[in-house]
Amino acid sequence: MAWALCDGFKGDKGSILVSNRSPDKLEKFEMAGCHIAKSNEDVVQQSRCVFLAVKPQMLGDIKHLFSDFEKDQLVVSMLAGVCIDRIRSQLFGGDETVKIFRIMPNMACSIGAGCCALSASSTCSEEDVGVVNKFLSGSMIRLYPIPERNMDAFTGLAGSGMGFVLKFIEALVEGAVHEGIPRAMALDGAIATVYGTSKLLMEQKRHPALVREEVCSPGGTTIHGIVSMEKEGFSNAVVAAVVAAAERGRELNG
């Protein structure tokens, strides 16, 4: 996700300082124009805004990096399921003055089409929020400030939601192939259909149910297909997927 955010960043990538244990990953950042730090310590010491992109279980391993964290520095966490209080406790010994953000972007930010939620600790000022928003806004088509209690739900909606949409596209393809459409054409057509549907909803700002009613002619092919989908439990399965992803997020916080 760190690479996706960097890749979609519309500003000067030379302002981004990166460290990573993988030389191959660092090479990709360097080729994009980022500065490569010698160590994680250098990133923390030299940055106003420090993005955390480690696995949740590694949080305790990086505590030493923040021993001299300055009061005007910001922490932005992308760790799924890890709440602001846990970050404050594990990295800063419970210091209530530290300014911490929690974000949940999705992979589409790499092409400037991301959807992201942002929660800020009470210690963050409007100026602090503006700094983080400025970095994120170039790679997002939607950026939502939300209460942190809703962050796991947003993970299920948008963070994991891309995976659900991709699975739906795969299923569209399989159905088309079953009916005789060549696989390459089926994939291209499925992607175009999902893109066009999303674009129509975003531009017309209409509820999907209203558009669906227009698509479904009485006794036609679409309504027959939708009835079949519901017989197979389509809507319930999608709702269950969002809920399961949100629950897993809560589990990761311990």
PDB file of C-alpha atoms in Angstrom:
ATOM      1  CA  MET A   1       0.000   0.000   0.000  1.00  0.00           C
ATOM      2  CA  ALA A   2       2.926   2.364   0.605  1.00  0.00           C
ATOM      3  CA  TRP A   3       3.937   1.982  -3.038  1.00  0.00           C
ATOM      4  CA  ALA A   4       0.366   2.517  -4.226  1.00  0.00           C
ATOM      5  CA  LEU A   5       0.155   5.808  -2.299  1.00  0.00           C
ATOM      6  CA  CYS A   6       3.526   6.926  -3.623  1.00  0.00           C
ATOM      7  CA  ASP A   7       2.727   5.894  -7.178  1.00  0.00           C
ATOM      8  CA  GLY A   8      -0.488   7.929  -7.168  1.00  0.00           C
ATOM      9  CA  PHE A   9       1.045  10.972  -5.456  1.00  0.00           C
ATOM     10  CA  LYS A  10       0.746  13.977  -7.774  1.00  0.00           C
ATOM     11  CA  GLY A  11       3.258  16.202  -5.993  1.00  0.00           C
ATOM     12  CA  ASP A  12       7.048  16.175  -5.943  1.00  0.00           C
ATOM     13  CA  LYS A  13       8.079  12.598  -5.177  1.00  0.00           C
ATOM     14  CA  GLY A  14      11.483  13.997  -4.250  1.00  0.00           C
ATOM     15  CA  SER A  15       9.857  15.156  -1.018  1.00  0.00           C
ATOM     16  CA  ILE A  16       9.228  11.525  -0.026  1.00  0.00           C
ATOM     17  CA  LEU A  17      11.856   9.687   2.033  1.00  0.00           C
ATOM     18  CA  VAL A  18      11.595   5.887   2.003  1.00  0.00           C
ATOM     19  CA  SER A  19      13.163   2.952   3.786  1.00  0.00           C
ATOM     20  CA  ASN A  20      12.529  -0.738   3.248  1.00  0.00           C
ATOM     21  CA  ARG A  21      14.306  -4.002   3.982  1.00  0.00           C
ATOM     22  CA  SER A  22      13.883  -5.112   0.363  1.00  0.00           C
ATOM     23  CA  PRO A  23      16.411  -3.656  -2.126  1.00  0.00           C
ATOM     24  CA  ASP A  24      14.068  -4.538  -4.996  1.00  0.00           C
ATOM     25  CA  LYS A  25      11.246  -2.500  -3.488  1.00  0.00           C
ATOM     26  CA  LEU A  26      13.565   0.413  -2.759  1.00  0.00           C
ATOM     27  CA  GLU A  27      14.717   0.419  -6.370  1.00  0.00           C
ATOM     28  CA  LYS A  28      11.131   0.936  -7.496  1.00  0.00           C
ATOM     29  CA  PHE A  29      10.706   3.923  -5.165  1.00  0.00           C
ATOM     30  CA  GLU A  30      14.032   5.374  -6.269  1.00  0.00           C
ATOM     31  CA  MET A  31      13.107   5.080  -9.950  1.00  0.00           C
ATOM     32  CA  ALA A  32       9.900   6.980  -9.177  1.00  0.00           C
ATOM     33  CA  GLY A  33      11.970   9.885  -7.831  1.00  0.00           C
ATOM     34  CA  CYS A  34      11.809   9.266  -4.084  1.00  0.00           C
ATOM     35  CA  HIS A  35      14.791   9.734  -1.795  1.00  0.00           C
ATOM     36  CA  ILE A  36      16.066   6.527  -0.228  1.00  0.00           C
ATOM     37  CA  ALA A  37      16.987   6.645   3.440  1.00  0.00           C
ATOM     38  CA  LYS A  38      19.845   4.664   4.931  1.00  0.00           C
ATOM     39  CA  SER A  39      17.613   3.418   7.735  1.00  0.00           C
ATOM     40  CA  ASN A  40      14.180   3.618   9.334  1.00  0.00           C
ATOM     41  CA  GLU A  41      15.726   5.904  11.934  1.00  0.00           C
ATOM     42  CA  ASP A  42      16.614   8.438   9.236  1.00  0.00           C
ATOM     43  CA  VAL A  43      13.042   8.472   7.944  1.00  0.00           C
ATOM     44  CA  VAL A  44      11.596   9.166  11.392  1.00  0.00           C
ATOM     45  CA  GLN A  45      14.202  11.789  12.283  1.00  0.00           C
ATOM     46  CA  GLN A  46      14.002  13.699   9.002  1.00  0.00           C
ATOM     47  CA  SER A  47      10.269  13.646   8.251  1.00  0.00           C
ATOM     48  CA  ARG A  48       7.453  15.911   9.375  1.00  0.00           C
ATOM     49  CA  CYS A  49       4.903  13.252   8.485  1.00  0.00           C
ATOM     50  CA  VAL A  50       5.826   9.582   9.111  1.00  0.00           C
ATOM     51  CA  PHE A  51       3.737   6.919   7.370  1.00  0.00           C
ATOM     52  CA  LEU A  52       3.631   3.505   9.031  1.00  0.00           C
ATOM     53  CA  ALA A  53       3.360   0.692   6.487  1.00  0.00           C
ATOM     54  CA  VAL A  54       4.455  -2.337   8.499  1.00  0.00           C
ATOM     55  CA  LYS A  55       2.479  -5.441   9.373  1.00  0.00           C
ATOM     56  CA  PRO A  56       0.365  -5.016  12.552  1.00  0.00           C
ATOM     57  CA  GLN A  57       2.328  -7.705  14.404  1.00  0.00           C
ATOM     58  CA  MET A  58       5.562  -5.750  13.813  1.00  0.00           C
ATOM     59  CA  LEU A  59       4.385  -2.638  15.667  1.00  0.00           C
ATOM     60  CA  GLY A  60       6.295  -3.473  18.834  1.00  0.00           C
ATOM     61  CA  ASP A  61       9.508  -4.012  16.857  1.00  0.00           C
ATOM     62  CA  ILE A  62       9.709  -0.363  15.738  1.00  0.00           C
ATOM     63  CA  LYS A  63       9.088   1.333  19.080  1.00  0.00           C
ATOM     64  CA  HIS A  64      12.739   2.348  19.408  1.00  0.00           C
ATOM     65  CA  LEU A  65      12.464   4.503  16.286  1.00  0.00           C
ATOM     66  CA  PHE A  66      10.181   6.987  18.038  1.00  0.00           C
ATOM     67  CA  SER A  67      12.120   7.649  21.239  1.00  0.00           C
ATOM     68  CA  ASP A  68      12.967  11.218  20.159  1.00  0.00           C
ATOM     69  CA  PHE A  69       9.777  12.013  18.240  1.00  0.00           C
ATOM     70  CA  GLU A  70       9.151  15.757  18.067  1.00  0.00           C
ATOM     71  CA  LYS A  71       5.842  17.372  19.043  1.00  0.00           C
ATOM     72  CA  ASP A  72       5.271  18.862  15.576  1.00  0.00           C
ATOM     73  CA  GLN A  73       5.743  15.510  13.812  1.00  0.00           C
ATOM     74  CA  LEU A  74       2.787  13.452  12.610  1.00  0.00           C
ATOM     75  CA  VAL A  75       2.268   9.684  12.498  1.00  0.00           C
ATOM     76  CA  VAL A  76       0.023   8.279   9.769  1.00  0.00           C
ATOM     77  CA  SER A  77      -0.824   4.606  10.189  1.00  0.00           C
ATOM     78  CA  MET A  78      -2.030   2.327   7.385  1.00  0.00           C
ATOM     79  CA  LEU A  79      -2.106  -0.730   9.660  1.00  0.00           C
ATOM     80  CA  ALA A  80      -5.403  -2.551   9.207  1.00  0.00           C
ATOM     81  CA  GLY A  81      -7.259  -3.059  12.464  1.00  0.00           C
ATOM     82  CA  VAL A  82      -4.776  -1.194  14.669  1.00  0.00           C
ATOM     83  CA  CYS A  83      -6.444   1.651  16.554  1.00  0.00           C
ATOM     84  CA  ILE A  84      -4.917   5.006  17.462  1.00  0.00           C
ATOM     85  CA  ASP A  85      -4.833   4.173  21.193  1.00  0.00           C
ATOM     86  CA  ARG A  86      -2.836   1.007  20.505  1.00  0.00           C
ATOM     87  CA  ILE A  87      -0.321   2.938  18.403  1.00  0.00           C
ATOM     88  CA  ARG A  88      -0.032   5.558  21.135  1.00  0.00           C
ATOM     89  CA  SER A  89       0.477   2.870  23.763  1.00  0.00           C
ATOM     90  CA  GLN A  90       2.926   0.634  21.901  1.00  0.00           C
ATOM     91  CA  LEU A  91       5.056   3.285  20.209  1.00  0.00           C
ATOM     92  CA  PHE A  92       4.854   6.231  22.602  1.00  0.00           C
ATOM     93  CA  GLY A  93       4.177   4.754  26.025  1.00  0.00           C
ATOM     94  CA  GLY A  94       0.722   6.319  26.113  1.00  0.00           C
ATOM     95  CA  ASP A  95       1.946   9.882  25.500  1.00  0.00           C
ATOM     96  CA  GLU A  96      -1.269  11.881  24.957  1.00  0.00           C
ATOM     97  CA  THR A  97       0.466  14.724  23.107  1.00  0.00           C
ATOM     98  CA  VAL A  98       1.504  12.705  20.038  1.00  0.00           C
ATOM     99  CA  LYS A  99      -0.425  13.488  16.828  1.00  0.00           C
ATOM    100  CA  ILE A 100      -1.654  10.296  15.187  1.00  0.00           C
ATOM    101  CA  PHE A 101      -3.703   9.657  12.062  1.00  0.00           C
ATOM    102  CA  ARG A 102      -5.210   6.395  10.946  1.00  0.00           C
ATOM    103  CA  ILE A 103      -6.060   5.900   7.277  1.00  0.00           C
ATOM    104  CA  MET A 104      -7.573   3.144   5.155  1.00  0.00           C
ATOM    105  CA  PRO A 105      -6.848   3.650   1.453  1.00  0.00           C
ATOM    106  CA  ASN A 106      -7.375   1.084  -1.264  1.00  0.00           C
ATOM    107  CA  MET A 107      -5.123  -0.041  -4.098  1.00  0.00           C
ATOM    108  CA  ALA A 108      -6.776   2.204  -6.692  1.00  0.00           C
ATOM    109  CA  CYS A 109      -4.881   5.158  -5.204  1.00  0.00           C
ATOM    110  CA  SER A 110      -1.943   4.020  -7.366  1.00  0.00           C
ATOM    111  CA  ILE A 111      -3.766   5.456 -10.416  1.00  0.00           C
ATOM    112  CA  GLY A 112      -5.284   8.465  -8.661  1.00  0.00           C
ATOM    113  CA  ALA A 113      -8.660   6.747  -8.208  1.00  0.00           C
ATOM    114  CA  GLY A 114      -8.433   5.673  -4.587  1.00  0.00           C
ATOM    115  CA  CYS A 115     -11.071   5.749  -1.881  1.00  0.00           C
ATOM    116  CA  CYS A 116      -9.755   6.524   1.590  1.00  0.00           C
ATOM    117  CA  ALA A 117     -11.001   7.129   5.117  1.00  0.00           C
ATOM    118  CA  LEU A 118      -9.090   9.205   7.654  1.00  0.00           C
ATOM    119  CA  SER A 119      -9.370   9.476  11.430  1.00  0.00           C
ATOM    120  CA  ALA A 120      -7.307  11.869  13.542  1.00  0.00           C
ATOM    121  CA  SER A 121      -6.476  11.849  17.220  1.00  0.00           C
ATOM    122  CA  SER A 122      -7.842  14.736  19.294  1.00  0.00           C
ATOM    123  CA  THR A 123      -4.324  16.185  19.472  1.00  0.00           C
ATOM    124  CA  CYS A 124      -4.274  16.915  15.711  1.00  0.00           C
ATOM    125  CA  SER A 125      -4.967  20.490  14.638  1.00  0.00           C
ATOM    126  CA  GLU A 126      -6.739  21.633  11.467  1.00  0.00           C
ATOM    127  CA  GLU A 127      -3.317  22.447  10.055  1.00  0.00           C
ATOM    128  CA  ASP A 128      -2.152  18.883  10.755  1.00  0.00           C
ATOM    129  CA  VAL A 129      -5.223  17.486   9.014  1.00  0.00           C
ATOM    130  CA  GLY A 130      -4.506  19.775   6.066  1.00  0.00           C
ATOM    131  CA  VAL A 131      -0.956  18.436   5.750  1.00  0.00           C
ATOM    132  CA  VAL A 132      -2.156  14.831   5.558  1.00  0.00           C
ATOM    133  CA  ASN A 133      -5.086  15.669   3.292  1.00  0.00           C
ATOM    134  CA  LYS A 134      -2.782  17.462   0.868  1.00  0.00           C
ATOM    135  CA  PHE A 135      -0.601  14.376   0.510  1.00  0.00           C
ATOM    136  CA  LEU A 136      -3.531  11.998   0.109  1.00  0.00           C
ATOM    137  CA  SER A 137      -5.878  14.047  -2.050  1.00  0.00           C
ATOM    138  CA  GLY A 138      -3.879  13.714  -5.267  1.00  0.00           C
ATOM    139  CA  SER A 139      -4.260   9.943  -5.316  1.00  0.00           C
ATOM    140  CA  MET A 140      -7.908   9.767  -4.238  1.00  0.00           C
ATOM    141  CA  ILE A 141     -11.266  10.408  -5.849  1.00  0.00           C
ATOM    142  CA  ARG A 142     -12.866  10.200  -2.409  1.00  0.00           C
ATOM    143  CA  LEU A 143     -11.338  11.102   0.964  1.00  0.00           C
ATOM    144  CA  TYR A 144     -13.628  10.737   3.959  1.00  0.00           C
ATOM    145  CA  PRO A 145     -12.942  12.057   7.471  1.00  0.00           C
ATOM    146  CA  ILE A 146     -14.704   9.576   9.769  1.00  0.00           C
ATOM    147  CA  PRO A 147     -14.868   8.737  13.487  1.00  0.00           C
ATOM    148  CA  GLU A 148     -12.361   6.015  14.272  1.00  0.00           C
ATOM    149  CA  ARG A 149     -15.132   3.713  15.496  1.00  0.00           C
ATOM    150  CA  ASN A 150     -16.219   3.397  11.832  1.00  0.00           C
ATOM    151  CA  MET A 151     -12.768   2.571  10.463  1.00  0.00           C
ATOM    152  CA  ASP A 152     -13.151  -1.221  10.542  1.00  0.00           C
ATOM    153  CA  ALA A 153     -16.481  -0.930   8.729  1.00  0.00           C
ATOM    154  CA  PHE A 154     -14.840   1.252   6.095  1.00  0.00           C
ATOM    155  CA  THR A 155     -12.144  -1.393   5.742  1.00  0.00           C
ATOM    156  CA  GLY A 156     -14.860  -3.876   4.835  1.00  0.00           C
ATOM    157  CA  LEU A 157     -16.437  -1.421   2.394  1.00  0.00           C
ATOM    158  CA  ALA A 158     -13.501   0.060   0.500  1.00  0.00           C
ATOM    159  CA  GLY A 159     -10.246  -1.449   1.736  1.00  0.00           C
ATOM    160  CA  SER A 160     -11.447  -5.010   1.174  1.00  0.00           C
ATOM    161  CA  GLY A 161     -14.234  -4.010  -1.198  1.00  0.00           C
ATOM    162  CA  MET A 162     -11.896  -3.931  -4.165  1.00  0.00           C
ATOM    163  CA  GLY A 163     -11.292  -7.635  -3.663  1.00  0.00           C
ATOM    164  CA  PHE A 164     -15.031  -8.293  -3.649  1.00  0.00           C
ATOM    165  CA  VAL A 165     -15.535  -6.316  -6.863  1.00  0.00           C
ATOM    166  CA  LEU A 166     -12.649  -8.172  -8.507  1.00  0.00           C
ATOM    167  CA  LYS A 167     -14.232 -11.486  -7.529  1.00  0.00           C
ATOM    168  CA  PHE A 168     -17.501 -10.313  -9.098  1.00  0.00           C
ATOM    169  CA  ILE A 169     -15.668  -9.419 -12.314  1.00  0.00           C
ATOM    170  CA  GLU A 170     -14.102 -12.888 -12.368  1.00  0.00           C
ATOM    171  CA  ALA A 171     -17.564 -14.424 -12.019  1.00  0.00           C
ATOM    172  CA  LEU A 172     -18.924 -12.280 -14.884  1.00  0.00           C
ATOM    173  CA  VAL A 173     -16.080 -13.532 -17.042  1.00  0.00           C
ATOM    174  CA  GLU A 174     -16.724 -17.183 -16.187  1.00  0.00           C
ATOM    175  CA  GLY A 175     -20.400 -16.807 -16.994  1.00  0.00           C
ATOM    176  CA  ALA A 176     -19.622 -15.229 -20.363  1.00  0.00           C
ATOM    177  CA  VAL A 177     -17.046 -17.899 -21.207  1.00  0.00           C
ATOM    178  CA  HIS A 178     -19.601 -20.576 -20.326  1.00  0.00           C
ATOM    179  CA  GLU A 179     -21.937 -18.999 -22.876  1.00  0.00           C
ATOM    180  CA  GLY A 180     -19.297 -18.975 -25.609  1.00  0.00           C
ATOM    181  CA  ILE A 181     -17.574 -15.575 -25.379  1.00  0.00           C
ATOM    182  CA  PRO A 182     -13.752 -15.763 -25.816  1.00  0.00           C
ATOM    183  CA  ARG A 183     -12.024 -15.234 -22.447  1.00  0.00           C
ATOM    184  CA  ALA A 184     -10.074 -12.118 -23.450  1.00  0.00           C
ATOM    185  CA  MET A 185     -13.217 -10.446 -24.777  1.00  0.00           C
ATOM    186  CA  ALA A 186     -15.193 -11.540 -21.706  1.00  0.00           C
ATOM    187  CA  LEU A 187     -12.619  -9.988 -19.363  1.00  0.00           C
ATOM    188  CA  ASP A 188     -12.457  -6.738 -21.306  1.00  0.00           C
ATOM    189  CA  GLY A 189     -16.232  -6.554 -21.487  1.00  0.00           C
ATOM    190  CA  ALA A 190     -16.673  -7.257 -17.783  1.00  0.00           C
ATOM    191  CA  ILE A 191     -14.179  -4.548 -16.808  1.00  0.00           C
ATOM    192  CA  ALA A 192     -15.819  -2.061 -19.176  1.00  0.00           C
ATOM    193  CA  THR A 193     -19.256  -2.887 -17.778  1.00  0.00           C
ATOM    194  CA  VAL A 194     -18.202  -2.355 -14.149  1.00  0.00           C
ATOM    195  CA  TYR A 195     -16.320   0.835 -15.069  1.00  0.00           C
ATOM    196  CA  GLY A 196     -19.259   2.245 -17.017  1.00  0.00           C
ATOM    197  CA  THR A 197     -21.737   1.389 -14.279  1.00  0.00           C
ATOM    198  CA  SER A 198     -19.578   3.061 -11.610  1.00  0.00           C
ATOM    199  CA  LYS A 199     -18.968   6.129 -13.774  1.00  0.00           C
ATOM    200  CA  LEU A 200     -22.689   6.503 -14.470  1.00  0.00           C
ATOM    201  CA  LEU A 201     -23.551   6.339 -10.756  1.00  0.00           C
ATOM    202  CA  MET A 202     -20.821   8.826  -9.798  1.00  0.00           C
ATOM    203  CA  GLU A 203     -21.739  11.349 -12.494  1.00  0.00           C
ATOM    204  CA  GLN A 204     -25.517  11.111 -12.183  1.00  0.00           C
ATOM    205  CA  LYS A 205     -25.479  10.761  -8.366  1.00  0.00           C
ATOM    206  CA  ARG A 206     -28.418   8.368  -8.458  1.00  0.00           C
ATOM    207  CA  HIS A 207     -29.199   5.422  -6.220  1.00  0.00           C
ATOM    208  CA  PRO A 208     -28.186   2.120  -7.845  1.00  0.00           C
ATOM    209  CA  ALA A 209     -31.641   0.643  -7.248  1.00  0.00           C
ATOM    210  CA  LEU A 210     -33.235   3.337  -9.411  1.00  0.00           C
ATOM    211  CA  VAL A 211     -30.805   2.719 -12.265  1.00  0.00           C
ATOM    212  CA  ARG A 212     -31.279  -1.038 -11.916  1.00  0.00           C
ATOM    213  CA  GLU A 213     -35.041  -0.612 -12.280  1.00  0.00           C
ATOM    214  CA  GLU A 214     -34.462   1.122 -15.615  1.00  0.00           C
ATOM    215  CA  VAL A 215     -32.136  -1.658 -16.770  1.00  0.00           C
ATOM    216  CA  CYS A 216     -34.610  -4.402 -15.844  1.00  0.00           C
ATOM    217  CA  SER A 217     -37.295  -4.629 -18.519  1.00  0.00           C
ATOM    218  CA  PRO A 218     -40.380  -6.623 -17.434  1.00  0.00           C
ATOM    219  CA  GLY A 219     -39.807 -10.269 -18.261  1.00  0.00           C
ATOM    220  CA  GLY A 220     -36.392  -9.431 -19.753  1.00  0.00           C
ATOM    221  CA  THR A 221     -32.955 -10.972 -19.518  1.00  0.00           C
ATOM    222  CA  THR A 222     -31.614  -8.777 -16.707  1.00  0.00           C
ATOM    223  CA  ILE A 223     -34.447  -9.361 -14.234  1.00  0.00           C
ATOM    224  CA  HIS A 224     -34.222 -13.093 -14.868  1.00  0.00           C
ATOM    225  CA  GLY A 225     -30.501 -12.936 -14.128  1.00  0.00           C
ATOM    226  CA  ILE A 226     -31.016 -10.919 -10.941  1.00  0.00           C
ATOM    227  CA  VAL A 227     -33.678 -13.300  -9.647  1.00  0.00           C
ATOM    228  CA  SER A 228     -31.235 -16.140 -10.234  1.00  0.00           C
ATOM    229  CA  MET A 229     -28.472 -14.240  -8.382  1.00  0.00           C
ATOM    230  CA  GLU A 230     -30.716 -13.714  -5.379  1.00  0.00           C
ATOM    231  CA  LYS A 231     -31.763 -17.374  -5.355  1.00  0.00           C
ATOM    232  CA  GLU A 232     -28.053 -18.165  -5.032  1.00  0.00           C
ATOM    233  CA  GLY A 233     -27.717 -15.720  -2.125  1.00  0.00           C
ATOM    234  CA  PHE A 234     -25.791 -12.940  -3.894  1.00  0.00           C
ATOM    235  CA  SER A 235     -26.805  -9.946  -1.733  1.00  0.00           C
ATOM    236  CA  ASN A 236     -26.487 -11.849   1.524  1.00  0.00           C
ATOM    237  CA  ALA A 237     -23.042 -13.088   0.495  1.00  0.00           C
ATOM    238  CA  VAL A 238     -21.794  -9.551  -0.224  1.00  0.00           C
ATOM    239  CA  VAL A 239     -23.174  -8.208   3.060  1.00  0.00           C
ATOM    240  CA  ALA A 240     -21.539 -11.119   4.896  1.00  0.00           C
ATOM    241  CA  ALA A 241     -18.211 -10.395   3.180  1.00  0.00           C
ATOM    242  CA  VAL A 242     -18.198  -6.751   4.321  1.00  0.00           C
ATOM    243  CA  VAL A 243     -19.151  -7.747   7.869  1.00  0.00           C
ATOM    244  CA  ALA A 244     -16.496 -10.512   7.967  1.00  0.00           C
ATOM    245  CA  ALA A 245     -13.776  -8.097   6.799  1.00  0.00           C
ATOM    246  CA  ALA A 246     -14.819  -5.537   9.424  1.00  0.00           C
ATOM    247  CA  GLU A 247     -14.808  -8.203  12.140  1.00  0.00           C
ATOM    248  CA  ARG A 248     -11.349  -9.338  11.091  1.00  0.00           C
ATOM    249  CA  GLY A 249     -10.157  -5.750  11.388  1.00  0.00           C
ATOM    250  CA  ARG A 250     -11.401  -5.633  14.965  1.00  0.00           C
ATOM    251  CA  GLU A 251      -9.683  -8.948  15.690  1.00  0.00           C
ATOM    252  CA  LEU A 252      -6.337  -7.580  14.417  1.00  0.00           C
ATOM    253  CA  ASN A 253      -6.481  -4.828  17.027  1.00  0.00           C
ATOM    254  CA  GLY A 254      -6.427  -7.495  19.710  1.00  0.00           C
TER     255      GLY A 254
END
